[in-house]
Coordinates of C-alpha atoms (C1' of nucleotides) in Angstrom, one line a residue:
Chain A
M583 CA 0.0 0.0 0.0
K584 CA 1.8 3.1 -1.2
L585 CA -0.5 5.9 -0.1
L586 CA 0.7 9.4 -0.2
H587 CA -0.3 10.0 3.4
R588 CA 1.1 13.4 3.5
S589 CA -1.6 14.8 1.3
F590 CA -4.1 13.9 3.9
S591 CA -2.2 15.3 6.7
S592 CA -2.0 18.9 7.8
F593 CA 1.2 18.1 9.7
P594 CA 3.7 20.9 8.9
S595 CA 6.8 19.4 7.5
S596 CA 9.6 20.4 5.3
P597 CA 9.3 19.4 1.6
L598 CA 11.9 16.7 1.9
Q599 CA 9.9 14.9 4.5
T600 CA 6.8 14.6 2.4
F601 CA 5.4 11.4 1.1
L602 CA 6.7 9.1 3.8
T603 CA 4.5 6.0 4.5
I604 CA 3.5 5.1 8.0
P605 CA 6.1 2.2 8.2
Q606 CA 8.8 4.6 7.0
L607 CA 7.8 7.2 9.6
C608 CA 7.8 4.5 12.3
S609 CA 11.2 3.2 11.3
N610 CA 12.5 6.7 11.6
G611 CA 11.2 6.9 15.1
R612 CA 8.5 9.5 14.1
L613 CA 5.7 7.7 15.9
Q614 CA 3.6 10.8 16.6
E615 CA 3.5 11.8 12.9
A616 CA 2.6 8.2 12.0
L617 CA -0.3 8.4 14.5
L618 CA -1.5 11.6 13.0
D619 CA -1.7 10.0 9.6
M620 CA -3.5 7.0 11.1
A621 CA -6.0 9.3 12.8
V622 CA -7.0 11.0 9.6
L623 CA -7.3 7.9 7.5
G624 CA -10.7 6.3 7.4
P625 CA -11.8 2.7 7.2
N626 CA -9.8 0.3 5.0
M627 CA -7.1 2.8 4.5
L628 CA -4.6 1.2 6.8
G629 CA -3.2 -2.2 6.0
F630 CA -1.2 -4.9 7.7
H631 CA 2.2 -3.3 7.3
D632 CA 1.0 0.0 8.7
Y633 CA -0.5 -1.6 11.9
D634 CA 2.5 -3.9 12.2
A635 CA 4.9 -1.0 12.1
L636 CA 2.8 1.2 14.5
L637 CA 2.5 -1.6 17.1
N638 CA 6.1 -2.6 16.8
T639 CA 7.2 1.0 17.5
C640 CA 4.8 1.2 20.4
V641 CA 6.3 -2.0 21.8
N642 CA 9.8 -0.7 21.6
K643 CA 8.9 2.6 23.1
R644 CA 6.6 1.0 25.7
A645 CA 4.1 3.7 24.5
L646 CA 0.9 2.5 26.2
R647 CA -1.4 5.3 25.2
E648 CA -0.2 5.4 21.6
G649 CA -0.6 1.6 21.2
Q650 CA -4.1 1.8 22.7
R651 CA -5.0 4.3 20.0
V652 CA -3.8 1.9 17.3
H653 CA -5.9 -0.8 18.8
T654 CA -8.9 1.4 19.0
H655 CA -8.4 2.5 15.4
M656 CA -8.5 -1.2 14.3
I657 CA -11.8 -1.7 16.1
K658 CA -13.4 1.5 14.9
T659 CA -12.5 0.9 11.3
S660 CA -13.7 -2.7 11.6
Y661 CA -10.3 -4.0 10.7
F662 CA -10.0 -7.7 11.4
P663 CA -6.4 -8.4 12.4
P664 CA -4.8 -11.7 11.4
T665 CA -3.0 -13.8 14.0
Y666 CA 0.3 -12.1 13.5
L667 CA -1.1 -8.7 14.3
R668 CA -3.1 -10.0 17.3
N669 CA 0.1 -11.5 18.6
R670 CA 1.7 -8.1 18.2
L671 CA -1.1 -6.6 20.2
L672 CA -0.7 -9.2 22.9
I673 CA 3.0 -8.6 23.1
F674 CA 2.4 -4.8 23.2
Y675 CA 0.0 -5.0 26.2
G676 CA 2.3 -7.5 27.9
K677 CA 5.4 -5.4 27.5
C678 CA 3.5 -2.4 28.8
D679 CA 2.6 -4.5 31.9
R680 CA -1.1 -4.6 31.0
L681 CA -1.3 -8.3 31.5
A682 CA -5.1 -8.4 31.8
D683 CA -5.4 -6.6 28.5
A684 CA -2.9 -9.0 26.9
H685 CA -4.8 -12.0 28.2
K686 CA -8.0 -10.6 26.8
V687 CA -6.4 -10.4 23.4
L688 CA -5.3 -14.0 23.8
D689 CA -8.8 -15.1 24.8
E690 CA -10.4 -13.4 21.9
M691 CA -8.0 -14.9 19.4
P692 CA -9.8 -17.4 17.1
D693 CA -6.6 -19.1 16.0
K694 CA -3.9 -19.0 18.7
N695 CA -0.6 -20.3 17.7
V696 CA 2.5 -21.3 19.6
V697 CA 3.7 -17.7 19.5
S698 CA 0.5 -16.4 21.1
W699 CA 0.7 -18.9 24.0
T700 CA 4.4 -18.4 24.5
A701 CA 4.3 -14.6 24.5
M702 CA 1.6 -14.6 27.2
I703 CA 3.3 -17.3 29.3
S704 CA 6.7 -15.5 29.1
R705 CA 5.2 -12.2 30.3
Y706 CA 3.6 -13.9 33.2
S707 CA 7.0 -15.6 34.0
Q708 CA 9.0 -12.4 33.7
T709 CA 6.7 -10.4 35.9
G710 CA 6.7 -13.0 38.7
H711 CA 3.2 -14.4 38.1
S712 CA 4.4 -17.9 38.1
S713 CA 1.2 -19.6 38.9
E714 CA -0.6 -17.9 36.0
A715 CA 2.3 -18.9 33.7
L716 CA 1.9 -22.6 34.8
T717 CA -1.9 -22.5 34.5
L718 CA -1.7 -21.1 31.0
F719 CA 0.9 -23.7 30.0
A720 CA -1.5 -26.4 31.2
E721 CA -4.3 -24.7 29.3
M722 CA -2.1 -24.7 26.2
M723 CA -1.5 -28.4 26.5
R724 CA -5.2 -29.1 26.9
A725 CA -5.9 -27.0 23.8
D726 CA -3.4 -29.1 22.0
G727 CA -1.0 -26.2 21.4
K728 CA 2.4 -27.7 20.6
P729 CA 5.0 -26.2 22.9
N730 CA 8.5 -25.6 21.4
H731 CA 11.8 -24.5 22.9
F732 CA 10.6 -20.9 23.3
T733 CA 7.6 -22.1 25.3
F734 CA 9.6 -24.4 27.5
A735 CA 12.2 -21.7 28.3
S736 CA 9.4 -19.3 29.2
V737 CA 7.8 -21.7 31.6
L738 CA 11.1 -22.8 33.1
T739 CA 11.8 -19.2 34.1
S740 CA 9.0 -19.2 36.6
C741 CA 8.9 -22.6 38.2
S742 CA 11.0 -25.1 39.9
G743 CA 11.6 -26.5 36.5
L744 CA 12.2 -30.2 36.9
S745 CA 8.7 -31.4 36.0
V746 CA 8.5 -29.1 33.0
F747 CA 12.0 -30.2 32.0
Q748 CA 11.0 -33.8 32.2
K749 CA 7.8 -33.1 30.2
L750 CA 10.1 -31.7 27.5
L751 CA 12.2 -34.8 27.5
S752 CA 9.1 -37.0 27.5
Q753 CA 7.9 -35.2 24.4
G754 CA 11.0 -36.4 22.6
M755 CA 12.4 -32.9 22.3
S756 CA 16.0 -32.4 23.1
P757 CA 16.8 -29.3 25.2
N758 CA 18.8 -26.6 23.6
Y759 CA 21.2 -24.4 25.3
V760 CA 18.6 -21.8 26.4
T761 CA 16.5 -24.6 27.9
Y762 CA 19.5 -25.7 30.0
A763 CA 20.2 -22.1 31.0
S764 CA 16.6 -21.6 32.1
V765 CA 16.4 -24.8 34.1
L766 CA 19.7 -24.1 35.8
T767 CA 18.4 -20.7 36.9
A768 CA 15.3 -22.3 38.4
L769 CA 17.5 -24.8 40.2
S770 CA 19.8 -22.2 41.6
G771 CA 16.8 -20.3 42.9
L772 CA 15.9 -23.4 45.0
A773 CA 19.6 -24.2 45.6
L774 CA 19.1 -27.8 44.4
L775 CA 22.8 -28.7 43.9
D776 CA 22.2 -32.3 43.1
H777 CA 19.7 -31.5 40.4
G778 CA 22.0 -28.9 39.1
K779 CA 24.8 -31.4 38.8
Q780 CA 22.5 -33.7 36.9
V781 CA 21.7 -31.1 34.4
H782 CA 25.4 -30.3 34.1
C783 CA 26.1 -33.9 33.3
H784 CA 23.4 -33.9 30.8
V785 CA 25.0 -30.8 29.2
L786 CA 28.4 -32.5 29.1
R787 CA 27.1 -35.7 27.5
R788 CA 25.4 -33.7 24.8
E789 CA 28.8 -32.2 23.7
L790 CA 27.1 -29.0 22.8
P791 CA 29.2 -26.2 21.2
F792 CA 30.4 -23.5 23.5
Y793 CA 27.7 -21.1 24.7
A794 CA 28.8 -18.4 27.1
V795 CA 25.2 -18.1 28.3
L796 CA 25.1 -21.7 29.3
Q797 CA 28.5 -21.6 31.0
N798 CA 27.4 -18.4 32.8
S799 CA 24.3 -20.1 34.1
L800 CA 26.4 -23.1 35.3
I801 CA 28.8 -20.7 37.2
D802 CA 25.8 -19.0 38.7
M803 CA 24.1 -22.3 39.6
Y804 CA 27.2 -23.7 41.4
S805 CA 27.8 -20.5 43.3
K806 CA 24.2 -20.0 44.3
C807 CA 24.1 -23.7 45.4
G808 CA 27.1 -23.0 47.7
N809 CA 29.8 -24.7 45.6
L810 CA 32.1 -21.8 44.9
S811 CA 35.2 -23.7 44.1
Y812 CA 33.3 -25.5 41.3
A813 CA 32.0 -22.3 40.0
R814 CA 35.5 -20.9 39.9
R815 CA 36.8 -23.9 38.1
L816 CA 34.2 -23.4 35.4
F817 CA 35.1 -19.8 35.2
D818 CA 38.8 -20.5 34.9
N819 CA 38.1 -23.1 32.2
M820 CA 36.3 -20.7 30.0
P821 CA 38.5 -19.4 27.2
E822 CA 39.4 -15.8 28.0
T823 CA 38.0 -14.6 24.8
E824 CA 34.6 -16.1 25.5
R825 CA 34.2 -14.6 29.0
T826 CA 31.5 -11.9 29.0
S827 CA 30.8 -9.4 31.7
V828 CA 28.1 -11.7 32.9
S829 CA 30.7 -14.5 33.6
W830 CA 32.8 -12.1 35.7
N831 CA 29.7 -10.7 37.4
A832 CA 28.3 -14.1 38.3
M833 CA 31.6 -15.1 39.9
L834 CA 31.9 -11.7 41.7
V835 CA 28.4 -12.0 43.0
G836 CA 29.2 -15.5 44.2
Y837 CA 32.1 -14.3 46.3
S838 CA 30.1 -11.4 47.6
K839 CA 27.2 -13.5 48.7
H840 CA 29.7 -15.7 50.6
G841 CA 31.0 -12.7 52.4
L842 CA 34.4 -13.0 50.7
G843 CA 35.3 -9.4 50.2
K844 CA 39.0 -10.1 49.5
E845 CA 38.2 -12.5 46.7
V846 CA 35.8 -10.0 45.2
L847 CA 38.5 -7.4 45.0
E848 CA 41.1 -9.8 43.7
L849 CA 38.9 -10.9 40.9
F850 CA 37.8 -7.4 40.1
G851 CA 41.5 -6.5 39.9
L852 CA 42.1 -9.4 37.4
M853 CA 39.1 -8.2 35.4
R854 CA 40.5 -4.7 35.1
E855 CA 44.0 -5.9 34.3
G856 CA 42.7 -8.2 31.6
K857 CA 41.1 -5.3 29.8
R858 CA 39.1 -7.7 27.6
V859 CA 35.8 -7.1 29.3
K860 CA 34.7 -3.7 30.6
P861 CA 33.1 -3.6 34.1
D862 CA 29.5 -2.7 33.8
S863 CA 27.0 -1.4 36.3
V864 CA 26.3 -4.9 37.7
T865 CA 30.0 -5.5 38.2
L866 CA 30.3 -2.4 40.4
L867 CA 27.2 -3.5 42.3
A868 CA 28.8 -6.8 43.0
V869 CA 32.1 -5.2 44.1
L870 CA 30.3 -2.7 46.3
S871 CA 28.1 -5.3 47.9
G872 CA 31.2 -7.5 48.3
C873 CA 32.8 -4.7 50.3
S874 CA 29.6 -4.4 52.3
H875 CA 29.4 -8.0 53.2
G876 CA 33.1 -8.3 53.7
K877 CA 33.2 -5.5 56.3
M878 CA 35.3 -3.3 54.0
E879 CA 33.4 0.0 54.1
D880 CA 36.3 2.3 53.5
T881 CA 37.4 0.4 50.4
G882 CA 33.8 0.5 49.3
L883 CA 33.6 4.2 49.8
S884 CA 36.8 4.8 47.9
I885 CA 35.6 2.7 45.0
F886 CA 32.4 4.7 45.0
D887 CA 34.4 7.9 44.8
G888 CA 36.3 6.4 42.0
M889 CA 33.1 5.7 40.2
I890 CA 32.1 9.4 40.5
A891 CA 35.5 10.4 39.3
G892 CA 35.1 8.2 36.2
D893 CA 37.7 5.6 37.1
Y894 CA 35.7 2.6 36.0
G895 CA 33.6 3.9 33.1
V896 CA 30.4 3.4 35.1
K897 CA 28.6 6.2 36.7
P898 CA 26.8 5.3 39.9
D899 CA 23.0 5.0 39.7
T900 CA 20.4 4.6 42.4
E901 CA 21.3 1.0 42.9
H902 CA 24.9 1.9 43.7
Y903 CA 23.8 4.6 46.1
G904 CA 21.6 2.0 47.8
C905 CA 24.5 -0.3 48.1
I906 CA 26.6 2.3 49.9
V907 CA 23.7 3.1 52.2
D908 CA 23.4 -0.6 52.9
M909 CA 27.1 -0.8 53.6
L910 CA 27.3 2.1 56.0
G911 CA 24.1 1.1 57.7
R912 CA 25.1 -2.5 58.2
A913 CA 28.4 -1.3 59.7
G914 CA 26.4 0.7 62.2
R915 CA 27.4 4.1 60.6
I916 CA 23.8 5.1 60.6
E917 CA 24.3 8.9 60.8
E918 CA 26.7 8.8 57.9
A919 CA 24.3 6.6 55.9
F920 CA 21.5 9.1 56.6
E921 CA 23.7 12.0 55.5
F922 CA 24.6 10.1 52.4
V923 CA 20.9 9.7 51.5
K924 CA 20.3 13.4 52.0
R925 CA 23.2 14.2 49.7
M926 CA 22.0 11.9 46.9
P927 CA 21.6 13.8 43.6
S928 CA 18.1 12.3 43.0
E929 CA 15.2 11.6 45.3
P930 CA 16.0 8.4 47.2
T931 CA 13.9 5.5 46.0
A932 CA 12.0 3.1 48.2
G933 CA 14.9 0.6 47.8
V934 CA 17.4 3.1 49.2
L935 CA 15.2 4.1 52.2
G936 CA 14.5 0.4 52.7
S937 CA 18.2 -0.4 53.2
L938 CA 18.5 2.5 55.7
L939 CA 15.4 1.3 57.6
G940 CA 16.8 -2.2 57.7
A941 CA 20.1 -0.8 59.2
C942 CA 18.2 1.2 61.8
R943 CA 16.4 -2.0 62.8
L944 CA 19.6 -3.9 63.0
H945 CA 21.3 -1.3 65.2
V946 CA 18.1 -0.2 67.0
S947 CA 18.4 3.4 65.8
V948 CA 14.9 4.5 66.7
D949 CA 14.8 8.2 65.7
I950 CA 16.2 7.9 62.2
G951 CA 14.4 4.6 61.7
E952 CA 11.1 6.1 62.6
A953 CA 11.5 9.1 60.2
V954 CA 12.6 6.8 57.4
G955 CA 10.0 4.2 58.1
R956 CA 7.1 6.6 58.1
R957 CA 8.3 8.2 54.9
L958 CA 8.7 4.7 53.3
I959 CA 5.1 3.7 54.3
E960 CA 3.9 6.9 52.7
I961 CA 5.5 6.2 49.3
E962 CA 5.2 2.4 49.4
P963 CA 2.0 1.6 51.4
E964 CA 1.6 -1.7 49.7
N965 CA 4.9 -3.2 50.8
A966 CA 4.3 -5.3 53.9
G967 CA 8.1 -5.3 54.7
N968 CA 8.0 -1.6 55.5
Y969 CA 5.5 -2.1 58.3
V970 CA 7.1 -5.2 59.6
I971 CA 10.6 -3.7 59.9
L972 CA 9.4 -0.5 61.5
S973 CA 7.3 -2.5 63.9
N974 CA 10.3 -4.7 64.7
L975 CA 12.3 -1.6 65.4
Y976 CA 9.6 -0.4 67.8
A977 CA 9.5 -3.8 69.4
S978 CA 13.2 -4.0 70.0
A979 CA 13.0 -0.6 71.6
G980 CA 10.1 -1.8 73.8
R981 CA 7.6 0.6 72.3
W982 CA 4.7 -1.8 72.2
E983 CA 1.9 0.7 71.7
D984 CA 3.6 1.8 68.5
V985 CA 3.9 -1.9 67.5
N986 CA 0.2 -2.4 68.0
S987 CA -0.8 0.7 66.1
L988 CA 1.4 -0.3 63.1
R989 CA -0.2 -3.8 63.1
A990 CA -3.6 -2.2 63.0
M991 CA -2.4 0.0 60.1
M992 CA -1.2 -3.1 58.3
L993 CA -4.6 -4.8 58.8
R994 CA -6.4 -1.7 57.5
S995 CA -4.3 -1.5 54.4
A996 CA -4.7 -5.3 53.9
V997 CA -1.0 -6.0 53.1
T998 CA 0.4 -9.4 53.9
K999 CA 3.9 -10.5 54.4
E1000 CA 5.5 -13.5 53.0
P1001 CA 5.6 -16.1 55.8
G1002 CA 9.1 -17.4 56.7
R1003 CA 9.9 -20.8 55.4
S1004 CA 12.9 -23.1 55.5
W1005 CA 13.6 -26.1 53.5
I1006 CA 16.0 -29.0 53.3
Q1007 CA 16.5 -31.6 50.7
H1008 CA 16.4 -35.2 51.6
E1009 CA 16.3 -38.2 49.3
Q1010 CA 15.0 -36.2 46.3
T1011 CA 12.3 -34.6 48.3
L1012 CA 12.2 -31.0 49.6
H1013 CA 11.0 -30.8 53.2
Y1014 CA 9.4 -27.4 54.0
F1015 CA 9.0 -26.0 57.4
H1016 CA 7.4 -22.9 58.6
A1017 CA 7.3 -21.3 62.0
N1018 CA 5.6 -23.5 64.6
D1019 CA 5.0 -26.0 61.9
R1020 CA 1.9 -28.2 62.1
T1021 CA 2.0 -29.6 58.6
H1022 CA 5.2 -31.7 58.3
P1023 CA 4.4 -35.4 58.6
R1024 CA 7.3 -35.9 61.0
R1025 CA 6.7 -32.8 63.1
E1026 CA 6.2 -34.7 66.4
E1027 CA 9.5 -36.5 65.9
V1028 CA 11.2 -33.2 65.0
L1029 CA 9.8 -31.4 68.0
A1030 CA 10.8 -34.2 70.4
K1031 CA 14.3 -34.2 69.0
L1032 CA 14.5 -30.4 69.2
K1033 CA 13.6 -30.5 72.9
E1034 CA 16.3 -33.2 73.4
I1035 CA 19.0 -31.3 71.6
L1036 CA 18.1 -28.1 73.3
M1037 CA 19.5 -29.5 76.6
K1038 CA 22.9 -30.2 75.0
M1039 CA 22.9 -26.9 73.2
K1040 CA 22.3 -25.0 76.5
Q1041 CA 25.1 -26.9 78.1
A1042 CA 27.3 -25.8 75.3
G1043 CA 26.5 -22.2 75.9
Y1044 CA 23.4 -21.5 73.8
V1045 CA 21.4 -18.7 75.4
P1046 CA 18.2 -17.8 73.5
D1047 CA 18.4 -14.2 72.3
H1048 CA 15.0 -12.7 73.2
S1049 CA 15.6 -9.6 71.2
C1050 CA 14.5 -11.6 68.2
V1051 CA 11.0 -11.9 69.5
L1052 CA 8.9 -9.1 68.4
Y1053 CA 5.8 -9.6 70.5
D1054 CA 5.1 -8.3 73.9
V1055 CA 4.9 -11.7 75.7
D1056 CA 6.5 -13.2 78.8
E1057 CA 10.0 -14.7 78.8
E1058 CA 8.9 -18.3 78.7
Q1059 CA 6.6 -17.7 75.7
K1060 CA 9.4 -15.8 74.0
E1061 CA 11.6 -18.8 74.2
R1062 CA 8.9 -21.0 72.8
M1063 CA 8.5 -18.7 69.9
L1064 CA 12.2 -18.6 69.2
L1065 CA 12.3 -22.4 69.1
G1066 CA 9.5 -22.5 66.6
H1067 CA 11.6 -20.7 63.9
S1068 CA 11.5 -22.6 60.8
E1069 CA 15.3 -22.9 60.3
K1070 CA 15.7 -24.6 63.7
L1071 CA 13.0 -27.1 62.7
A1072 CA 14.8 -27.8 59.4
L1073 CA 18.1 -28.2 61.1
T1074 CA 16.7 -30.6 63.6
F1075 CA 15.1 -32.6 60.8
G1076 CA 18.5 -32.7 59.0
L1077 CA 20.0 -34.1 62.1
I1078 CA 17.4 -36.9 62.3
A1079 CA 17.4 -37.7 58.7
T1080 CA 21.0 -37.8 57.8
G1081 CA 23.9 -39.9 59.1
D1082 CA 26.8 -38.8 61.3
G1083 CA 29.1 -36.2 59.9
I1084 CA 27.0 -35.5 56.8
P1085 CA 26.8 -31.7 56.2
I1086 CA 23.4 -30.2 56.7
R1087 CA 22.2 -27.8 54.1
V1088 CA 19.2 -25.6 54.9
F1089 CA 17.6 -22.8 52.9
K1090 CA 15.4 -20.0 54.0
N1091 CA 13.3 -17.5 52.1
L1092 CA 13.9 -14.6 54.4
R1093 CA 16.9 -13.3 56.3
I1094 CA 18.1 -15.5 59.2
C1095 CA 17.7 -14.0 62.7
V1096 CA 20.5 -13.6 65.2
D1097 CA 19.1 -16.3 67.5
C1098 CA 18.9 -18.9 64.7
H1099 CA 22.4 -17.9 63.5
N1100 CA 23.7 -18.4 67.0
F1101 CA 21.8 -21.7 67.4
A1102 CA 23.2 -23.0 64.1
K1103 CA 26.8 -22.1 65.2
I1104 CA 26.5 -24.0 68.5
F1105 CA 24.6 -26.8 66.7
S1106 CA 27.5 -27.3 64.3
K1107 CA 30.0 -27.6 67.2
V1108 CA 27.9 -29.9 69.4
F1109 CA 26.9 -32.3 66.7
E1110 CA 30.0 -32.0 64.7
R1111 CA 28.2 -31.2 61.5
E1112 CA 29.0 -28.7 58.9
V1113 CA 26.0 -26.5 58.4
S1114 CA 25.4 -24.5 55.3
L1115 CA 22.6 -22.0 55.5
R1116 CA 21.5 -20.0 52.5
D1117 CA 19.1 -17.2 53.4
K1118 CA 17.4 -14.7 51.1
N1119 CA 20.6 -12.8 50.4
R1120 CA 23.6 -14.9 51.2
F1121 CA 25.4 -17.9 52.5
H1122 CA 26.5 -19.0 55.9
Q1123 CA 29.0 -21.8 56.0
I1124 CA 29.3 -22.9 59.5
V1125 CA 32.0 -25.3 60.7
G1126 CA 32.9 -26.0 64.3
G1127 CA 30.9 -23.1 65.7
V1128 CA 32.4 -20.5 63.3
C1129 CA 30.4 -18.9 60.5
S1130 CA 32.0 -17.8 57.2
C1131 CA 30.0 -14.5 57.5
G1132 CA 32.0 -13.6 60.6
D1133 CA 28.7 -12.9 62.3
Y1134 CA 28.1 -10.0 60.0
W1135 CA 25.3 -10.2 57.5
Chain B
dG600 C1' 10.1 -13.9 5.3
dT601 C1' 7.3 -13.9 10.3
dA602 C1' 6.2 -12.3 16.3
dG603 C1' 7.7 -15.5 21.2
dG604 C1' 12.7 -17.9 24.9
dG605 C1' 18.1 -17.4 27.9
dT606 C1' 23.0 -16.0 31.7
dT607 C1' 24.9 -11.6 36.2
dA608 C1' 22.3 -7.3 39.4
dG609 C1' 17.5 -5.6 42.7

DNA sequence: GTAGGGTTAG
């Protein structure tokens, strides 16, 4: 369709710019002019290529309103879009985070194809709506849609992966490198080292060509599953020319999460010497958080100054500022952190204020914490964590009436917090525990054992730390609440279920509390077990009563 | 000829 749109348009333009078609305008990034043309053209005047170009541009620019106008134009002019364009519409709404609108497009599609299903599933996955992604995948199978590698990779992003991975194998498909990368990511999220190793073996047997993406996800999997030395071996075995910034970053993050600040700085030094790969913003985040977890605040600060001075080719953004706030706050330098936030060139984000609030909670800095927490609740009322941390801060300062009023506030705004859970793998099964668990089939046995080991623990010097109890209850009740913490239950289960001397590996979805950390240290000494505890952010490798984090996390 | 998938960070 070669229409001379310009003759319809009153858009003032120089003579040279006349007679551009809508797709041409779009590919020149002149979306607004293309939309003007669209608006003045009547029914049947726009064709497939016009709509395709318009929608594609809106997708790239994440231009929600503009895309909606295109959609409306189709409807008003009774244009019946073919599948290809409907998919574009679906992708457009998905990318603009209008998942309900995207789903509506999918539902109304008379002839969905594998792209339609996959686009919707992947958006659900990418935005953390994993149950929707899985439901849709099931619906696709019922509707006899044939999933391909794209579909599997999308689904794998959002779920534990193994059953989907097996389904793929049972369909006679052989995984490609992206499938492996996706399933490895899912496994590292759950810290399933054994499964990760299985997938690695699978990869080795396949003798696939070298894919940096796949190697990177292996490095990440090993490091997130607590096997840093293996991660490093893979990293070292990568040909230098093939290493990308992601490879370096994955390794740096691994060291950082294990609290190994020195190793982070060494590797960062190697990266800079090598000069093959430039540090990027994630690299600097990893280095700064390495300093933070490795108690090297002053090094961290000087690197940050270096960033501002342009030493690394990366300018600090909000995330980096947040990292410094976290670092100073964690180290108890609350005032400094507060000053730092005030001096930020842009308005501090919820993330930055959240780090500061967390530090105030840790060091019981009530005044600053109260100011920061109130502000945070104002700008992010839907985040349960804000109420919880502020309430915890009040609790540790004994301000119970404020604790109660915050709880009431939380109820009013109907926010809920993710319940704490710990899990441990035993004989191919994941055993989940939550606080004061009443669901695990062997809970009676676990509780009895916990009582029993508590005696030995106390003899060895375990003193329950009541500051971790955030309710206004008597001492005896406090102790009972502490004992109910899910990581203690999981540790006890590990002791029952595994033989002497076998390391116990526990995972938790939130941060570990001081009391449980202390418990785990003494536990490791008394029962001569190596304990590896991965919390939401990082690792604790505990041997003989000493933790790799140096009691700093 | 053709849209949809993947690795580090939060």
